Short mmCIF file of C-alpha atoms in Angstrom, two decimals:
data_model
loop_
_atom_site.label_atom_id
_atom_site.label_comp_id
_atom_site.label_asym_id
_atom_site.label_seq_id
_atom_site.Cartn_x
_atom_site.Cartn_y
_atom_site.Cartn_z
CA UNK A 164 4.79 -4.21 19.74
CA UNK A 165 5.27 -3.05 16.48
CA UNK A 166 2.50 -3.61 13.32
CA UNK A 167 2.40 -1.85 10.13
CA UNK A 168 -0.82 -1.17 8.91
CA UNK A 169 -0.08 2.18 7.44
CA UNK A 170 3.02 3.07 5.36
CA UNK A 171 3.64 6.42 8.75
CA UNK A 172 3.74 3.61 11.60
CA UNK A 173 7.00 3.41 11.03
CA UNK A 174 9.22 6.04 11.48
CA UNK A 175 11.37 7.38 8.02
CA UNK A 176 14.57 5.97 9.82
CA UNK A 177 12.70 2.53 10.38
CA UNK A 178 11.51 2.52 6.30
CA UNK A 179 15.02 3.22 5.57
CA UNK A 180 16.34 0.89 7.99
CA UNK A 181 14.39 -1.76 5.64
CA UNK A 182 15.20 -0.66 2.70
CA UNK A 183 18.46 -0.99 3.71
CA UNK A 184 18.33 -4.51 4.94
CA UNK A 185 16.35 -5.30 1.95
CA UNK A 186 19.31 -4.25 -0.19
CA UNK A 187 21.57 -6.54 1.97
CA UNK A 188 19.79 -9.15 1.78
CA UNK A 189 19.82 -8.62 -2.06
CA UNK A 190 23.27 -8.91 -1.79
CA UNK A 191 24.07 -11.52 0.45
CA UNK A 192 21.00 -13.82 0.60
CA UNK A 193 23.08 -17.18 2.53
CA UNK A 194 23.14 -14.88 5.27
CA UNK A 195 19.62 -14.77 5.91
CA UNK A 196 18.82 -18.26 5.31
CA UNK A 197 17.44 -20.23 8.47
CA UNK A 198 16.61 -16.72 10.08
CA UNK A 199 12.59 -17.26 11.06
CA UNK A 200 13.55 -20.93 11.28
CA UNK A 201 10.88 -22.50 13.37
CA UNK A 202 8.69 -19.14 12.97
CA UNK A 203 5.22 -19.24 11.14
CA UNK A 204 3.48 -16.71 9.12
CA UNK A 205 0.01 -16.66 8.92
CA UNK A 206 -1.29 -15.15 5.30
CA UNK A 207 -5.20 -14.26 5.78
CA UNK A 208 -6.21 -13.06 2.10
CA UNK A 209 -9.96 -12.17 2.30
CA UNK A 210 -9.98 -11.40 -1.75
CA UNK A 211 -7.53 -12.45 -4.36
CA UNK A 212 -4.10 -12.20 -4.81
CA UNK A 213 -1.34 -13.23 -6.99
CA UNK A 214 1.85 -11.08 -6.47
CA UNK A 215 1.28 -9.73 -2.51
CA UNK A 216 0.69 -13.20 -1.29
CA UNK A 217 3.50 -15.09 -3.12
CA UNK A 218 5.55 -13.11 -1.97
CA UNK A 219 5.11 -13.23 1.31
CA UNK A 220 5.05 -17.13 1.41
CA UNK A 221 8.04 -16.80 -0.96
CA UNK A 222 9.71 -14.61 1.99
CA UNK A 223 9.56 -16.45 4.67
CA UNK A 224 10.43 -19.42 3.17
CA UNK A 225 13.54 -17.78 2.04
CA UNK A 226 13.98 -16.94 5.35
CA UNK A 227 13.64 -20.88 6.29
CA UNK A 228 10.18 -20.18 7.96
CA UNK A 229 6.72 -21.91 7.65
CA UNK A 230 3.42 -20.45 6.35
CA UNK A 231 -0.14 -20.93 7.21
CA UNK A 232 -3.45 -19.54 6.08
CA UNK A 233 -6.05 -19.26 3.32
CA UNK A 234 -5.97 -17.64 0.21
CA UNK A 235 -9.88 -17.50 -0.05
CA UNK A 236 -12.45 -16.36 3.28
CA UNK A 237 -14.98 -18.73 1.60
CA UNK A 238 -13.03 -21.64 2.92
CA UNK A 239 -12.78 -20.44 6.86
CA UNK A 240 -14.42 -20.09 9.24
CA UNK A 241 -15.39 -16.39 7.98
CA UNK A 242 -18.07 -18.29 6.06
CA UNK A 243 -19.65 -19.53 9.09
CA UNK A 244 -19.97 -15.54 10.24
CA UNK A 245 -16.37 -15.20 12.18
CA UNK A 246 -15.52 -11.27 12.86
CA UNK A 247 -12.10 -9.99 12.14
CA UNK A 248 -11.05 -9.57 15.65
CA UNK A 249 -12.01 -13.43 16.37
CA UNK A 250 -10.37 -14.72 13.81
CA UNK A 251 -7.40 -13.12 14.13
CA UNK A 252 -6.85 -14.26 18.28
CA UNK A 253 -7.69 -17.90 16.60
CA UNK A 254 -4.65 -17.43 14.44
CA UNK A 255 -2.40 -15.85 16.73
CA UNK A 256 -2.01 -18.76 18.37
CA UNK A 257 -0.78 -20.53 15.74
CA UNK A 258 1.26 -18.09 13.93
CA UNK A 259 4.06 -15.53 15.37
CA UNK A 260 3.12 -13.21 12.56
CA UNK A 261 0.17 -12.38 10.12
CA UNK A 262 -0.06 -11.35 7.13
CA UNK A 263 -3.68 -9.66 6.36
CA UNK A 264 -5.61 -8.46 2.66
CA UNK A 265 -9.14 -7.52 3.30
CA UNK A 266 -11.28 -5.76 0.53
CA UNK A 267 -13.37 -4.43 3.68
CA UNK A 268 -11.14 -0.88 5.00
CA UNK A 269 -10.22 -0.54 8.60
CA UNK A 270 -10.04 -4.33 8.85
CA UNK A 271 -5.91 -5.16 9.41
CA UNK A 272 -6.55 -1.69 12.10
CA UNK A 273 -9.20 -3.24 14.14
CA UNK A 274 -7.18 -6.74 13.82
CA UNK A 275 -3.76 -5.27 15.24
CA UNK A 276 -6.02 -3.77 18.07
CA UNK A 277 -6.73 -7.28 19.67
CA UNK A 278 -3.71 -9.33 18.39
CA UNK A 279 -0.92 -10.45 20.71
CA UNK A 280 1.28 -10.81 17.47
CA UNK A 281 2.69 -8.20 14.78
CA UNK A 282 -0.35 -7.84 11.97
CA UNK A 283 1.09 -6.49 8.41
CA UNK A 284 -1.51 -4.42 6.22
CA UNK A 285 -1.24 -6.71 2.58
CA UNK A 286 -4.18 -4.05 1.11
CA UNK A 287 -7.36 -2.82 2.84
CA UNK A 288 -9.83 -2.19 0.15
CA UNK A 289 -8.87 1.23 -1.18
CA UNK A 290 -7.70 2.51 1.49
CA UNK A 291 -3.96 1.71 2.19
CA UNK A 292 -1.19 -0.72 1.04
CA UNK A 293 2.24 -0.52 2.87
CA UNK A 294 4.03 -3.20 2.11
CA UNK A 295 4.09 -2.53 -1.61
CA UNK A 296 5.20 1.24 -0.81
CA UNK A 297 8.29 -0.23 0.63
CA UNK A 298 8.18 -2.44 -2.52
CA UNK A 299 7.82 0.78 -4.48
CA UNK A 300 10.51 2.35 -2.51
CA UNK A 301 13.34 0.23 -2.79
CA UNK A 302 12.53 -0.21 -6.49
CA UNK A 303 12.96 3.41 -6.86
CA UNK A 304 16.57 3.74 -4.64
CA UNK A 305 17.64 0.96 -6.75
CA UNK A 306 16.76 2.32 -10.33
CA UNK A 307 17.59 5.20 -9.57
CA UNK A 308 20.26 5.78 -6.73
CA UNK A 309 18.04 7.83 -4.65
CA UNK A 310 14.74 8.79 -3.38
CA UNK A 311 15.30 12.57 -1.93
CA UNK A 312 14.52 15.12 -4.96
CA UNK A 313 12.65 12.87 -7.38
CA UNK A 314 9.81 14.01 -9.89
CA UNK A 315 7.06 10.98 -9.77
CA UNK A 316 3.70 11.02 -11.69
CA UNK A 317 0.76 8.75 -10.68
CA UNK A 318 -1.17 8.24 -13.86
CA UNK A 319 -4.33 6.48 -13.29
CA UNK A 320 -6.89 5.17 -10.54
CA UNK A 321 -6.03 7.36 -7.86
CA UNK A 322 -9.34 7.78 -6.59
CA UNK A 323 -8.86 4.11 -5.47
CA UNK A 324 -5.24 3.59 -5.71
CA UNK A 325 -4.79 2.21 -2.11
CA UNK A 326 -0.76 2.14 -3.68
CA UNK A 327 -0.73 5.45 -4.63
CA UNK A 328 -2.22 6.50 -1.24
CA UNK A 329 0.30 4.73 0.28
CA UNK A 330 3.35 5.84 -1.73
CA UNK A 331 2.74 9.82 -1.60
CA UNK A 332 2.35 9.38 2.36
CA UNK A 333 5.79 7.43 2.41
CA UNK A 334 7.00 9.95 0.01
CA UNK A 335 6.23 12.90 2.11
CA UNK A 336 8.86 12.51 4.30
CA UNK A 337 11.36 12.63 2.04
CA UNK A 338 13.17 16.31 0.51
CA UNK A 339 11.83 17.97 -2.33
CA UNK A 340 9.95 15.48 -3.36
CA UNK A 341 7.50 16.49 -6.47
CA UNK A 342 3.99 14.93 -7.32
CA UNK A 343 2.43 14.92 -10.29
CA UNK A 344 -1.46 13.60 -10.43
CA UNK A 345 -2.67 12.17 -13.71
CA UNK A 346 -6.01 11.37 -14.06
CA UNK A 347 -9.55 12.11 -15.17
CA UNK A 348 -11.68 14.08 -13.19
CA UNK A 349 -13.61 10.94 -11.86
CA UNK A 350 -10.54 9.30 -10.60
CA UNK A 351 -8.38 12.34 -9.45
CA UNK A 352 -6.57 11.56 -5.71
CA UNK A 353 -8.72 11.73 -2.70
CA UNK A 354 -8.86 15.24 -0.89
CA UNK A 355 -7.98 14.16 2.08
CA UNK A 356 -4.53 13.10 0.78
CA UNK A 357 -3.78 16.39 -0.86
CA UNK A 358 -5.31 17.94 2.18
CA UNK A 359 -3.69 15.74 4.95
CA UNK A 360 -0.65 14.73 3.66
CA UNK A 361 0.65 16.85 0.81
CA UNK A 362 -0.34 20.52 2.26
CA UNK A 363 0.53 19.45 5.47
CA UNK A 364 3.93 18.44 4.70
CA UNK A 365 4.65 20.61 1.75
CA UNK A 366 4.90 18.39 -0.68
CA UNK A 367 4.28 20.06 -3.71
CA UNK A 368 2.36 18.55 -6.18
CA UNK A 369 -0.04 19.62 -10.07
CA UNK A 370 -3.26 17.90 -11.27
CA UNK A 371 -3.34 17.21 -15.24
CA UNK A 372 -5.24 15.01 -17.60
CA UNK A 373 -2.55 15.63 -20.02
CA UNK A 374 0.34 12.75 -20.18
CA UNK A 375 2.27 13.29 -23.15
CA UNK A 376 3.16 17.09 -21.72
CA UNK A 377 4.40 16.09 -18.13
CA UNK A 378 6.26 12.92 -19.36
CA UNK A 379 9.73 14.87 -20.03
CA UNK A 380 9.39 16.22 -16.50
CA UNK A 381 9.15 12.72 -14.31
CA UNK A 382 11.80 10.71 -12.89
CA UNK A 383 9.44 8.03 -12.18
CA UNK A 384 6.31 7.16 -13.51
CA UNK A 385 3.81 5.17 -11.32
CA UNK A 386 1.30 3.67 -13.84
CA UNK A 387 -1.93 1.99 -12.49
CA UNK A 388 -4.85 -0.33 -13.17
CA UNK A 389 -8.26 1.40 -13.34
CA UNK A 390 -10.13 -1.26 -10.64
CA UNK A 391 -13.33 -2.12 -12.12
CA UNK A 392 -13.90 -3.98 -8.81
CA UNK A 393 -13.83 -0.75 -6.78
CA UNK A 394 -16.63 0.48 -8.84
CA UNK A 395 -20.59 0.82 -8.00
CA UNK A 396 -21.39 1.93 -10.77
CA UNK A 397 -20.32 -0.01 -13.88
CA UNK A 398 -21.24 2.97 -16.60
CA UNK A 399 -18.94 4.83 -14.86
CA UNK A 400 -15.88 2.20 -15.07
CA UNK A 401 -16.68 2.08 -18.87
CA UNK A 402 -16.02 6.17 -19.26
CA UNK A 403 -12.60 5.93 -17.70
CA UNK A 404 -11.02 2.24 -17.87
CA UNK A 405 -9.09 3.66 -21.07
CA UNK A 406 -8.25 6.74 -20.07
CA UNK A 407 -4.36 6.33 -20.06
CA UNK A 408 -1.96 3.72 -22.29
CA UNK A 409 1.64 3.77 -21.91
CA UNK A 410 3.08 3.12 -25.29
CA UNK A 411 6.46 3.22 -27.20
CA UNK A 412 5.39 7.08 -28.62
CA UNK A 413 5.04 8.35 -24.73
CA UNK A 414 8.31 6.61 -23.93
CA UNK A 415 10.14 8.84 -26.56
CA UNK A 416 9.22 11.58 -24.73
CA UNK A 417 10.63 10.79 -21.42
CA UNK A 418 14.38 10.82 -19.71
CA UNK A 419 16.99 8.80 -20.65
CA UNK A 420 17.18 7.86 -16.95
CA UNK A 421 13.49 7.23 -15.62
CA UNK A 422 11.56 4.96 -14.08
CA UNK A 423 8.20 3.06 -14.93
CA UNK A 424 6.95 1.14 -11.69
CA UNK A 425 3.06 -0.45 -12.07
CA UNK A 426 1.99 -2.58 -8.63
CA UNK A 427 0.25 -4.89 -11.22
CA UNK A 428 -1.90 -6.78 -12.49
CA UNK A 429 -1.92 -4.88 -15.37
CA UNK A 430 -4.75 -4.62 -17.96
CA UNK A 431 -4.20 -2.52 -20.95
CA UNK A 432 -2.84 0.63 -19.24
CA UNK A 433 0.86 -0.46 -20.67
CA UNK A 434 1.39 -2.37 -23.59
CA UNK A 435 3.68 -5.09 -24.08
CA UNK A 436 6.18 -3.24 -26.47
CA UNK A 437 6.72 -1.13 -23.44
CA UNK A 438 8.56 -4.11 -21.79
CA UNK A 439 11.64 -4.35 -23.68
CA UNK A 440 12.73 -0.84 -22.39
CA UNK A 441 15.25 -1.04 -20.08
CA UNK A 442 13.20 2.26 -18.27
CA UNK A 443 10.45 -0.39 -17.83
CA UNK A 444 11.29 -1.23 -13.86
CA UNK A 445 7.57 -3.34 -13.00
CA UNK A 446 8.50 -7.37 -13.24
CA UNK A 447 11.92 -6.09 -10.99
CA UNK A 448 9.67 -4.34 -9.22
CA UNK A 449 8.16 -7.64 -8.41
CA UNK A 450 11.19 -9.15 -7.11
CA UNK A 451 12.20 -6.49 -5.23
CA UNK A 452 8.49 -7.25 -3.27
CA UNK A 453 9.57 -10.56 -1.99
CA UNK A 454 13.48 -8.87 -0.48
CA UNK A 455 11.67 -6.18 1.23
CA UNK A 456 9.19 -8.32 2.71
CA UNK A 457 11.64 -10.49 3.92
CA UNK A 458 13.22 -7.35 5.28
CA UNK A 459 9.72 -6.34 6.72
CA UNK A 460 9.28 -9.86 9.00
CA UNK A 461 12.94 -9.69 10.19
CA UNK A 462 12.08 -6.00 11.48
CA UNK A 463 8.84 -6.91 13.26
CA UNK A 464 10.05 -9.83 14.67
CA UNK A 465 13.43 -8.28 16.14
CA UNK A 466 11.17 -5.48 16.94
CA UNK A 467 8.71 -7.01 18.80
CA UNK A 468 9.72 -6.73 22.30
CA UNK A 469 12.06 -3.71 21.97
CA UNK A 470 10.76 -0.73 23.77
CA UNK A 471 12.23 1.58 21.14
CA UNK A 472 9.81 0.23 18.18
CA UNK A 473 6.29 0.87 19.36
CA UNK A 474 3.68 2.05 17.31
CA UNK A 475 3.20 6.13 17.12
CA UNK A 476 1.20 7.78 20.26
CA UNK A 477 -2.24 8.77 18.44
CA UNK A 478 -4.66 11.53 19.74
CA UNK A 479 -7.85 9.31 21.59
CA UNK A 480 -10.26 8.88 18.98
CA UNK A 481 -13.65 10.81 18.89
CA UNK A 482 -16.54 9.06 20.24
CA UNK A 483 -20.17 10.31 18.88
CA UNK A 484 -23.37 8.23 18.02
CA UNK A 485 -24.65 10.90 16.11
CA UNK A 486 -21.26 10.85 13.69
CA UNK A 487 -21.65 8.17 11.23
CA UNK A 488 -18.99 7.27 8.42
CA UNK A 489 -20.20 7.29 5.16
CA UNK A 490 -17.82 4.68 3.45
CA UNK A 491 -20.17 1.33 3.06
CA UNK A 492 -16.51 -0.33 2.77
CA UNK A 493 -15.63 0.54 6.48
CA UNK A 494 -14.98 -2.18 8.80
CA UNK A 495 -17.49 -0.15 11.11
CA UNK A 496 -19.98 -0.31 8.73
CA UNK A 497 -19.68 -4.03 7.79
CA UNK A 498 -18.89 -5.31 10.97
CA UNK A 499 -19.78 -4.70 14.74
CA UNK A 500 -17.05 -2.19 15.77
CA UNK A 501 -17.00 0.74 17.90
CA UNK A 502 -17.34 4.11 15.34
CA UNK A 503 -14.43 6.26 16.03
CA UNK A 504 -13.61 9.55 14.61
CA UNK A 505 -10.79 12.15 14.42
CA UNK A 506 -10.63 15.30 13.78
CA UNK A 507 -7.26 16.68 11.74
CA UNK A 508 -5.66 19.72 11.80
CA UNK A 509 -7.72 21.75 9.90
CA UNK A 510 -10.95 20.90 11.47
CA UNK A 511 -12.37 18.03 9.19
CA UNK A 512 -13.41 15.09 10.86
CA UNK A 513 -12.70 11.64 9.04
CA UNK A 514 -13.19 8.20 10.51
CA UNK A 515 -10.27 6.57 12.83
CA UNK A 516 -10.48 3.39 10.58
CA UNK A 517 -10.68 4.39 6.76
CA UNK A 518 -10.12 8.24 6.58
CA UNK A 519 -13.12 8.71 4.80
CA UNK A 520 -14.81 12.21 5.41
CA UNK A 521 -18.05 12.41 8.06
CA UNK A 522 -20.65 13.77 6.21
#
């Protein structure tokens, strides 16, 4: 069986496959209607959400399907102290598919481990966010014609960007792609992506603090909201939270033919004149969410039983009690969990369920 709770458990052929259907069903929507007919999708969003979980109830209705869930922990059976795993065998009888957001990272991983039906990663705390990078990509093919050979800059959160995370994995796989990382030094992109991901597929990619030079360079920019929820520290959130504005001067500087994508909500990091230029690709960005995830059910569920669509053979995960993972956030810090390790390919050992470093 087939989940997708990082953007590299499906193959590049399988993202492209949906991509592709997500285009078709773009153009021919009637054909799609009535497809999950009598099929139920379970949405279990453990913070909030506006755009991830409307569109996923807006998707499988489309698709002629029913949806189930809750749109706030407090009023489950979470409350009363349910774990992850037990909640999600309670739902999998009820539903043929789930949906899951959880601010705690590692969750949708140690849900897909015990459920007998395909679990879809809708965010897990900072950590990943897959369905939106297939959002992001098929924004990008269609603004743009293409994906292979594209400049993109990530201006921003991308210490916490769970998007961006996503994205530049996704992005690896494609041909000469080229990264650009904008952001303060408190916010720059985790090591373990430039270490993991970009070095080891040579993707190359520059750090800057400086916008207004790299703008006439990108093909797509990928703006973001500094997340004053993923913050301890509250001083620090007040240093950086204006670190970046897109505005109508830093538009003049860029290509004709670019892209601006945002994963939204925005705050101030774009300002509304921005949103009369045609460049400006985030509300169809939007729309292009609720095609792809229609896409993204259709997939799983034809995929489900097919022996050719199984989730990627992984090393067996490092068991030590005297390893401990250091990310508070970590579903094997929060909740009771076996801690599992692995060690990459240069040596570093990170944990199996967020990635953060063992220290």
């Amino acid at each position: 069986m087939k989940h997708l709770i990082d953007p590299t458990d499906i193959t590049k052929e399988e993202t492209d496959q949906i991509v592709a259907l997500a285009e078709d069903i773009i153009a021919h929507r009637e054909r799609y209607q009535g497809s999950m007919a009598h099929r139920k999708l379970a949405t279990l969003f453990y913070e909030p959400s506006t755009r991830t979980r409307l569109s996923f109830t807006s998707a499988m209705m489309e698709l002629g399907g029913n949806v189930l869930g809750f749109s706030d922990a407090k009023n489950s059976s979470v409350s009363k102290g349910e774990t992850v795993q037990d909640t999600v065998r309670v739902v999998g009888c009820f539903a043929d598919i789930i949906a899951m957001r959880h601010h705690i990272e590692g969750a949708p991983l140690v849900a897909a481990e015990v459920s007998r039906v395909p679990i879809i990663n809708a965010g897990d705390g900072s950590h990943s966010h897959p369905t939106q990078t297939l959002t992001d990509l098929l924004t990008i093919k269609r603004e743009l014609g293409h994906i292979d050979g594209i400049t993109i800059g990530f201006c921003g959160d991308l210490r916490f960007g769970r998007t961006v995370h996503s994205l530049i994995k996704a992005l690896s796989r494609y041909n000469n792609i080229n990264v650009i990382l904008i952001a303060p030094d408190e916010l720059r992109l985790p090591d373990y992506i430039k270490q993991d991901v970009c070095d080891k597929m040579g993707v190359a990619y520059k750090e800057t603090s400086d916008l207004d030079e790299v703008m006439p360079e990108l093909d797509v920019l990928y703006m973001t909201r500094v997340q004053k929820e993923r913050f301890l520290d509250e001083d620090e959130f007040d240093r950086v939270k204006d670190s970046f504005v897109l505005d109508a001067r830093r538009m003049a500087l860029a290509k004709e033919k670019m892209a601006v994508l945002h994963p939204l909500p925005r705050v101030n990091e774009i300002l509304p004149e921005v949103d009369s230029d045609p460049r400006a690709a985030y509300f169809r960005q939007v729309e292009n969410g609720k095609f792809v995830r229609m896409a993204l059910i259709c997939s799983l569920m034809d995929w489900k039983n097919d022996p050719a669509h199984q989730m990627p053979v992984q090393e067996a995960p490092v068991v030590n009690p005297n390893l401990h993972c250091s990310n508070s956030k970590c579903i094997c810090n929060n909740e009771k969990v076996e801690p599992r390790f692995k060690r990459t390919e240069n040596g570093v050992v990170r944990c199996w369920y967020c990635d953060s470093k063992v220290r």
